[in-house]
Structures are given as structure tokens and as C-alpha cells.
Amino acid sequence: MSEKITKLVKELNEKNQELQKEISNLSEKNSSLLDNMKKVVEWDEELLKEWYEEYWHIYPAADNEWFIAVPKFIPFSIGWLDHSSKGYNIFKINQYTQWLGELPDFLRKELNLKEPERIFVSDGNVIFDEGKEEEIKDKYGELISTISKGTARIKLGREFDLIAKIIENGSLPFVPRPVDEKDLVANQTPIKFDGKYIFQKEAWEGFLKYGAIGLYWMTGAGKDIFACYSLSRVQVKENGVRLPNLFVSPNLTILQQLKKDYFPKYAPELLKDIELLKIDPTQAFLNSARVLYHQSFQREMKQNPKKKFHDVFSMEDLIEESTIYPSRPQD
């Protein structure tokens, strides 16, 4: 066994030396190419300085949407990567890009993008900065019933419409709810957010900060692994009783994959949680509903399980499409 390891280490060292040699040769070729260019063409150093000050190029992609071309060798990323050429990365941004991270001031100014409104929806009310009552009335008047200093009452059944309109106007109307430290347990999984997976750590920190996030990663980037980690780490207790998490899947295929491949490897304790709730999933959901929904909403769901709420889902829909675990990430 030790001979095999010694041989493997030797091969790795040889490959590493070859790689370092290739990198060195490539660097010399690039330097030589630049030197040759300088001999043939006289560079305008003043224009080069201007280029360093504005190394990106912006051009329209669609209404209120733009492409930003940035040389590949510059460590710059924004919005989402649309495509690449040999020399440039081309990113796409719009008014919603600022939700994905901080938007540099120079881009906000050049594209004339406004700062998002400080406006939030909570418990049937819309909350905003005092002094903007008339502005809110002009924008959302048909969706609100009464308005006073810094707050307005949303018309019955129009909350989703108001949220959609605020989002369309470029703002997120949700009140951040940071995860309480007492609701976190030590990491029992083998999952480590380091190396090439550092972006997963940033997502976890965002979840802890806001209490809710959306992960729009490409296939294979680790969304299911992140789910395992989150379900394992967040365990809320009330009066000493562990409260349930709600895991909603659009199909059974995802759940089966989690049970077969991910939970056994990364969070085996979750397998036991699933089995416990096969006894009575309806009652399990109703128990968790006292945490996830307002009591009057829960009562109405019990009385009429077929009723469609907001024309989207019913009690039966949730029972059919959901898998519930006795641990809860933020509601």
C-alpha cells in the first residue's frame, strides 16, 4: 500500500512540475507578445490610462437591460455571466441585479438606476418612510384602503398583487428576519464551504442575515447539498419542543434523490425525520401550520381543505406536494 502511495505522490510531483513549466512558458510568450507589439506599434500611454479608468463597455441588451463586457483577466463579476469570448466576459444586468449583490456606484450612475424604495409588506400592511404618503398613494392607490403616516392598509385579497407591483418597480418588499443564533446547532455534516465552494458559504451567510434567500445556481453547483446543510443546522425550539421545518418539492423525483443520495451521505439524521412523519402527514402539516401561518389562516384551511388560497394552492395541494421535517428553517 505504501509503495502505491509513494508512486502516486511521485507522479503528482512530476505532473505539477510539468504544469509549472507550461505556466512559465505561457507567461514568457505573453510578455514576448507584448514586447513585439510595442516594437511594431507605438502605444498611446494617455489613452491606456483612460482605458484603465474605464475598462468595461456597456451596450443595450433589451429595454432596461444591458450587457457589460469586461476583459477576462480582470477579476470583476456582476449580474449573471451571459457568454464569453476569447478576451472578454459579457455580463447581463437589469434593475433587479442589485438584489443579487451590491451594485457599484459608477454603474448605477451610468445606467441611471434608482436605489430600491424602502417599502415593506407585513401582516396586511405596507410600511414605508414617513413623508412619502402621496407617492405611495399615486403608485399603489388601487391596492390600498387606508393610508396614514408611514403605513397603509392593503385591500383584502390584494396583498400578492401589491407585492408583485413593488417588485416590478424594482424593490423587494420583504422584511429581513435574521436567523436567531439560538436556533442554530453545531454542524454535524461533512459539508465544508471552502475552496471552490466558497460561494456556498456566502449564500449561507446571506440566509443567516435575511432569513430567506433564493439560490439560482446552475446544475451541479450544490443546491441539494445546501438544503441538507440548512435542514441539519437550523432547529427551532418552542417551550422545549422542537418545531418542524417544511420542505416543499415540485415533484417526488427530487425527494427520492435526496433520500437516496444526499441525506445518507451528508445528513443521515434527516432520514429518520422523514420516516416519523409518514404516520400522519396531514396532522404533521397542521402542527407546523401554527408556526408557518396565522392562526385564522390555519383554521380556514382545516375547515375547507379544497379552497384555493390566492388561486394558487389549497390545503390538499400542500399535503400532496410537500414533505415535512421536524426542524424548521425560517417560516
Coordinates of C-alpha atoms in Angstrom, one line a residue:
M1 CA 0.0 0.0 0.0
S2 CA 2.8 2.4 0.9
E3 CA 4.6 1.7 -2.4
K4 CA 1.4 2.7 -4.3
I5 CA 1.1 5.9 -2.3
T6 CA 4.8 6.7 -2.9
K7 CA 4.4 6.1 -6.6
L8 CA 1.3 8.2 -6.8
V9 CA 3.0 11.1 -4.9
K10 CA 5.9 10.9 -7.4
E11 CA 3.6 11.1 -10.4
L12 CA 1.7 14.0 -8.9
N13 CA 5.0 15.9 -8.3
E14 CA 6.1 15.2 -11.9
K15 CA 2.7 16.5 -13.3
N16 CA 3.0 19.6 -11.0
Q17 CA 6.5 20.3 -12.4
E18 CA 5.2 20.0 -16.0
L19 CA 2.3 22.3 -15.2
Q20 CA 4.5 24.9 -13.6
K21 CA 6.8 24.7 -16.7
E22 CA 3.8 25.3 -19.0
I23 CA 2.6 28.3 -17.0
S24 CA 6.1 29.8 -17.1
N25 CA 6.3 29.3 -20.9
L26 CA 2.9 30.8 -21.3
S27 CA 3.9 33.9 -19.2
E28 CA 7.1 34.3 -21.3
K29 CA 5.1 34.1 -24.5
N30 CA 2.6 36.7 -23.3
S31 CA 5.5 39.0 -22.3
S32 CA 7.2 38.5 -25.6
L33 CA 4.0 39.2 -27.5
L34 CA 3.5 42.5 -25.6
D35 CA 7.1 43.5 -26.3
N36 CA 6.7 42.7 -30.0
M37 CA 3.5 44.8 -30.1
K38 CA 5.4 47.7 -28.5
K39 CA 8.1 47.5 -31.2
V40 CA 5.6 47.5 -34.1
V41 CA 3.0 49.9 -32.7
E42 CA 3.7 53.0 -30.6
W43 CA 1.3 52.8 -27.7
D44 CA -0.5 56.0 -26.5
E45 CA 0.1 55.8 -22.8
E46 CA -2.5 58.6 -22.1
L47 CA -5.2 56.5 -23.8
L48 CA -4.0 53.5 -21.9
K49 CA -4.5 55.4 -18.7
E50 CA -8.1 56.2 -19.8
W51 CA -8.7 52.6 -20.5
Y52 CA -7.6 51.6 -17.0
E53 CA -10.1 54.2 -15.6
E54 CA -13.0 52.6 -17.6
Y55 CA -12.1 49.1 -18.7
W56 CA -15.7 48.0 -19.1
H57 CA -18.0 48.6 -22.0
I58 CA -21.8 48.8 -21.7
Y59 CA -24.3 48.3 -24.5
P60 CA -28.1 47.7 -24.5
A61 CA -29.5 44.1 -24.5
A62 CA -33.2 45.0 -24.3
D63 CA -35.5 47.5 -22.6
N64 CA -34.0 48.3 -19.2
E65 CA -31.4 45.6 -19.7
W66 CA -27.7 45.9 -20.6
F67 CA -24.6 43.9 -21.5
I68 CA -21.3 44.7 -19.7
A69 CA -18.1 43.5 -21.4
V70 CA -15.1 43.2 -19.1
P71 CA -11.6 41.8 -20.1
K72 CA -11.2 38.2 -18.7
F73 CA -8.0 38.9 -16.9
I74 CA -9.8 41.5 -14.7
P75 CA -11.4 39.9 -11.6
F76 CA -14.8 41.5 -12.0
S77 CA -18.2 39.9 -11.8
I78 CA -21.7 41.4 -11.8
G79 CA -25.2 40.2 -12.5
W80 CA -25.0 36.9 -14.4
L81 CA -22.5 35.8 -17.0
D82 CA -24.3 35.7 -20.3
H83 CA -21.4 34.5 -22.5
S84 CA -17.7 34.8 -23.1
S85 CA -15.3 35.5 -26.0
K86 CA -11.6 34.8 -26.1
G87 CA -10.8 38.1 -24.4
Y88 CA -14.0 39.2 -22.6
N89 CA -16.6 38.1 -20.2
I90 CA -20.0 39.6 -21.1
F91 CA -22.4 40.0 -18.1
K92 CA -26.1 40.9 -18.3
I93 CA -27.7 43.3 -15.8
N94 CA -31.0 45.0 -15.2
Q95 CA -32.8 46.8 -12.4
Y96 CA -33.1 43.6 -10.4
T97 CA -29.3 42.9 -10.4
Q98 CA -28.9 44.9 -7.2
W99 CA -30.9 42.2 -5.4
L100 CA -28.1 39.7 -6.2
G101 CA -25.4 41.9 -4.5
E102 CA -24.0 45.4 -4.2
L103 CA -24.2 47.4 -7.5
P104 CA -21.1 49.6 -7.9
D105 CA -22.0 53.4 -7.8
F106 CA -20.3 54.0 -11.2
L107 CA -22.7 51.6 -12.9
R108 CA -25.8 52.8 -11.1
K109 CA -24.9 56.4 -12.1
E110 CA -24.1 55.5 -15.8
L111 CA -27.3 53.4 -16.2
N112 CA -29.4 55.8 -14.1
L113 CA -30.7 53.1 -11.9
K114 CA -32.5 54.3 -8.8
E115 CA -31.9 53.0 -5.3
P116 CA -34.7 50.5 -4.3
E117 CA -37.5 52.0 -2.3
R118 CA -37.7 51.4 1.4
I119 CA -41.1 49.8 1.3
F120 CA -42.2 46.5 3.0
V121 CA -45.2 44.4 3.3
S122 CA -46.1 42.8 6.7
D123 CA -49.3 41.5 8.2
G124 CA -51.6 43.1 5.7
N125 CA -49.9 46.5 5.9
V126 CA -47.4 48.3 3.7
I127 CA -44.7 50.1 5.6
F128 CA -42.7 53.0 4.1
D129 CA -40.8 56.2 5.0
E130 CA -42.9 58.9 6.5
G131 CA -43.4 61.8 4.1
K132 CA -44.0 59.6 1.1
E133 CA -47.7 59.1 1.6
E134 CA -48.7 60.8 -1.6
E135 CA -46.1 59.0 -3.6
I136 CA -47.3 55.6 -2.3
K137 CA -50.9 56.6 -3.0
D138 CA -50.1 57.5 -6.6
K139 CA -48.2 54.2 -7.2
Y140 CA -50.4 51.8 -5.3
G141 CA -53.6 53.5 -4.5
E142 CA -55.9 50.9 -6.2
L143 CA -54.4 48.2 -3.9
I144 CA -54.6 50.0 -0.5
S145 CA -57.7 51.0 1.5
T146 CA -56.4 53.5 4.1
I147 CA -53.2 55.4 4.4
S148 CA -51.5 57.2 7.3
K149 CA -48.0 58.3 8.3
G150 CA -45.6 55.7 7.2
T151 CA -48.1 52.9 6.8
A152 CA -51.1 51.9 4.7
R153 CA -53.7 49.0 4.9
I154 CA -53.8 46.6 2.0
K155 CA -57.1 45.8 0.5
L156 CA -58.4 42.3 1.3
G157 CA -57.1 39.8 -1.2
R158 CA -54.7 42.2 -2.9
E159 CA -51.5 41.6 -1.0
F160 CA -49.9 39.4 -3.7
D161 CA -50.8 42.0 -6.3
L162 CA -49.2 44.7 -4.3
I163 CA -46.0 42.6 -3.7
A164 CA -45.8 41.9 -7.5
K165 CA -46.2 45.6 -8.3
I166 CA -43.5 46.7 -5.8
I167 CA -41.1 44.0 -7.3
E168 CA -41.9 45.3 -10.8
N169 CA -40.9 48.7 -9.7
G170 CA -37.5 47.4 -8.6
S171 CA -37.8 46.9 -4.9
L172 CA -38.0 43.9 -2.6
P173 CA -41.0 44.4 -0.1
F174 CA -39.9 41.7 2.4
V175 CA -38.8 42.5 5.9
P176 CA -35.5 40.7 6.6
R177 CA -35.7 38.2 9.5
P178 CA -32.2 37.2 10.6
V179 CA -31.8 33.7 11.9
D180 CA -31.5 33.7 15.7
E181 CA -28.3 32.2 16.9
K182 CA -30.2 30.1 19.4
D183 CA -32.0 28.3 16.5
L184 CA -28.7 27.1 15.1
V185 CA -26.9 23.8 16.1
A186 CA -23.3 22.8 15.5
N187 CA -22.5 21.5 12.1
Q188 CA -23.0 17.7 12.2
T189 CA -22.5 17.3 8.4
P190 CA -19.2 16.7 6.5
I191 CA -20.1 19.7 4.3
K192 CA -17.4 22.4 4.2
F193 CA -18.0 25.7 2.5
D194 CA -14.4 26.3 1.4
G195 CA -12.1 26.2 -1.7
K196 CA -14.2 26.2 -4.9
Y197 CA -17.4 26.1 -2.8
I198 CA -16.8 29.4 -1.1
F199 CA -19.8 30.8 -2.9
Q200 CA -22.0 28.4 -0.8
K201 CA -20.6 30.0 2.3
E202 CA -21.6 33.4 1.0
A203 CA -25.1 32.0 0.4
W204 CA -25.3 30.6 3.9
E205 CA -24.2 33.9 5.4
G206 CA -26.9 35.6 3.3
F207 CA -29.5 33.2 4.6
L208 CA -28.5 33.9 8.2
K209 CA -28.7 37.7 7.6
Y210 CA -32.0 37.8 5.8
G211 CA -33.8 34.6 6.9
A212 CA -34.8 33.8 3.3
I213 CA -32.9 33.7 0.0
G214 CA -33.2 32.3 -3.5
L215 CA -30.5 30.1 -5.0
Y216 CA -30.3 30.3 -8.7
W217 CA -27.3 28.2 -9.3
M218 CA -26.5 26.0 -12.4
T219 CA -27.0 22.3 -12.2
G220 CA -24.3 20.6 -10.1
A221 CA -23.5 23.8 -8.1
G222 CA -24.8 22.3 -4.8
K223 CA -28.4 23.4 -4.2
D224 CA -29.4 20.0 -2.7
I225 CA -26.2 19.9 -0.6
F226 CA -27.1 23.4 0.7
A227 CA -30.6 22.1 1.5
C228 CA -29.1 19.2 3.5
Y229 CA -26.8 21.6 5.4
S230 CA -29.6 24.1 6.2
L231 CA -32.1 21.5 7.3
S232 CA -29.5 20.0 9.6
R233 CA -28.2 23.3 11.1
V234 CA -31.5 25.0 11.8
Q235 CA -33.5 23.5 14.6
V236 CA -36.1 25.8 16.3
K237 CA -37.5 25.0 19.7
E238 CA -40.5 26.5 21.4
N239 CA -41.1 25.7 25.1
G240 CA -38.5 22.9 24.8
V241 CA -40.3 21.3 21.9
R242 CA -38.5 21.0 18.6
L243 CA -40.6 22.7 15.8
P244 CA -40.9 21.4 12.2
N245 CA -39.2 22.5 9.1
L246 CA -41.3 22.5 5.9
F247 CA -39.6 21.2 2.7
V248 CA -41.7 21.7 -0.4
S249 CA -40.7 19.8 -3.6
P250 CA -42.3 20.3 -7.1
N251 CA -42.0 16.6 -7.6
L252 CA -41.2 13.3 -5.9
T253 CA -38.1 12.8 -8.0
I254 CA -36.2 15.4 -6.1
L255 CA -37.3 13.9 -2.8
Q256 CA -36.3 10.4 -3.9
Q257 CA -32.8 11.7 -5.0
L258 CA -32.3 13.4 -1.6
K259 CA -33.3 10.3 0.3
K260 CA -31.2 8.0 -1.8
D261 CA -28.0 10.1 -2.5
Y262 CA -27.8 13.2 -0.3
F263 CA -29.3 12.6 3.1
P264 CA -27.4 9.3 3.7
K265 CA -24.1 10.9 2.8
Y266 CA -24.5 14.4 4.3
A267 CA -27.3 14.4 6.9
P268 CA -28.4 10.9 7.8
E269 CA -30.5 12.2 10.8
L270 CA -32.9 13.7 8.3
L271 CA -33.9 10.2 7.1
K272 CA -35.3 9.4 10.5
D273 CA -37.3 12.6 10.4
I274 CA -38.9 11.7 7.1
E275 CA -40.0 8.2 8.4
L276 CA -41.5 9.7 11.5
L277 CA -44.0 11.8 9.5
K278 CA -45.2 9.0 7.2
I279 CA -47.6 8.1 10.0
D280 CA -49.9 11.1 9.5
P281 CA -48.6 13.7 7.1
T282 CA -51.9 15.7 7.3
Q283 CA -51.6 16.2 11.1
A284 CA -47.9 16.9 10.8
F285 CA -48.6 19.7 8.4
L286 CA -51.4 21.2 10.6
N287 CA -49.0 21.1 13.5
S288 CA -46.4 23.0 11.6
A289 CA -49.0 25.4 10.2
R290 CA -49.3 27.1 13.6
V291 CA -45.7 28.3 13.0
L292 CA -45.9 28.9 9.3
Y293 CA -49.2 30.6 9.1
H294 CA -51.5 32.9 11.0
Q295 CA -54.0 31.0 13.2
S296 CA -57.0 32.3 11.3
F297 CA -55.5 31.1 8.1
Q298 CA -54.8 27.7 9.6
R299 CA -58.4 27.4 10.8
E300 CA -59.7 28.3 7.4
M301 CA -57.5 25.6 5.8
K302 CA -58.9 23.0 8.2
Q303 CA -62.5 23.9 7.5
N304 CA -62.1 23.9 3.7
P305 CA -59.1 21.9 2.6
K306 CA -60.1 22.2 -1.1
K307 CA -60.2 26.0 -1.1
K308 CA -57.6 27.7 -3.3
F309 CA -55.7 30.5 -1.5
H310 CA -54.8 33.3 -3.8
D311 CA -55.9 31.0 -6.6
V312 CA -52.6 29.1 -6.2
F313 CA -52.7 26.4 -3.6
S314 CA -55.1 24.6 -1.2
M315 CA -54.6 22.5 1.9
E316 CA -54.7 19.3 -0.2
D317 CA -52.2 20.7 -2.7
L318 CA -49.7 21.3 0.1
I319 CA -50.2 17.9 1.7
E320 CA -49.8 16.2 -1.7
E321 CA -46.7 18.2 -2.8
S322 CA -44.9 18.6 0.5
T323 CA -42.6 16.7 2.7
I324 CA -42.3 18.0 6.2
Y325 CA -39.4 17.5 8.6
P326 CA -39.4 18.1 12.4
S327 CA -37.0 21.1 12.1
R328 CA -37.7 24.4 10.6
P329 CA -35.7 26.9 8.6
Q330 CA -37.3 30.4 8.8
D331 CA -41.0 30.5 8.0

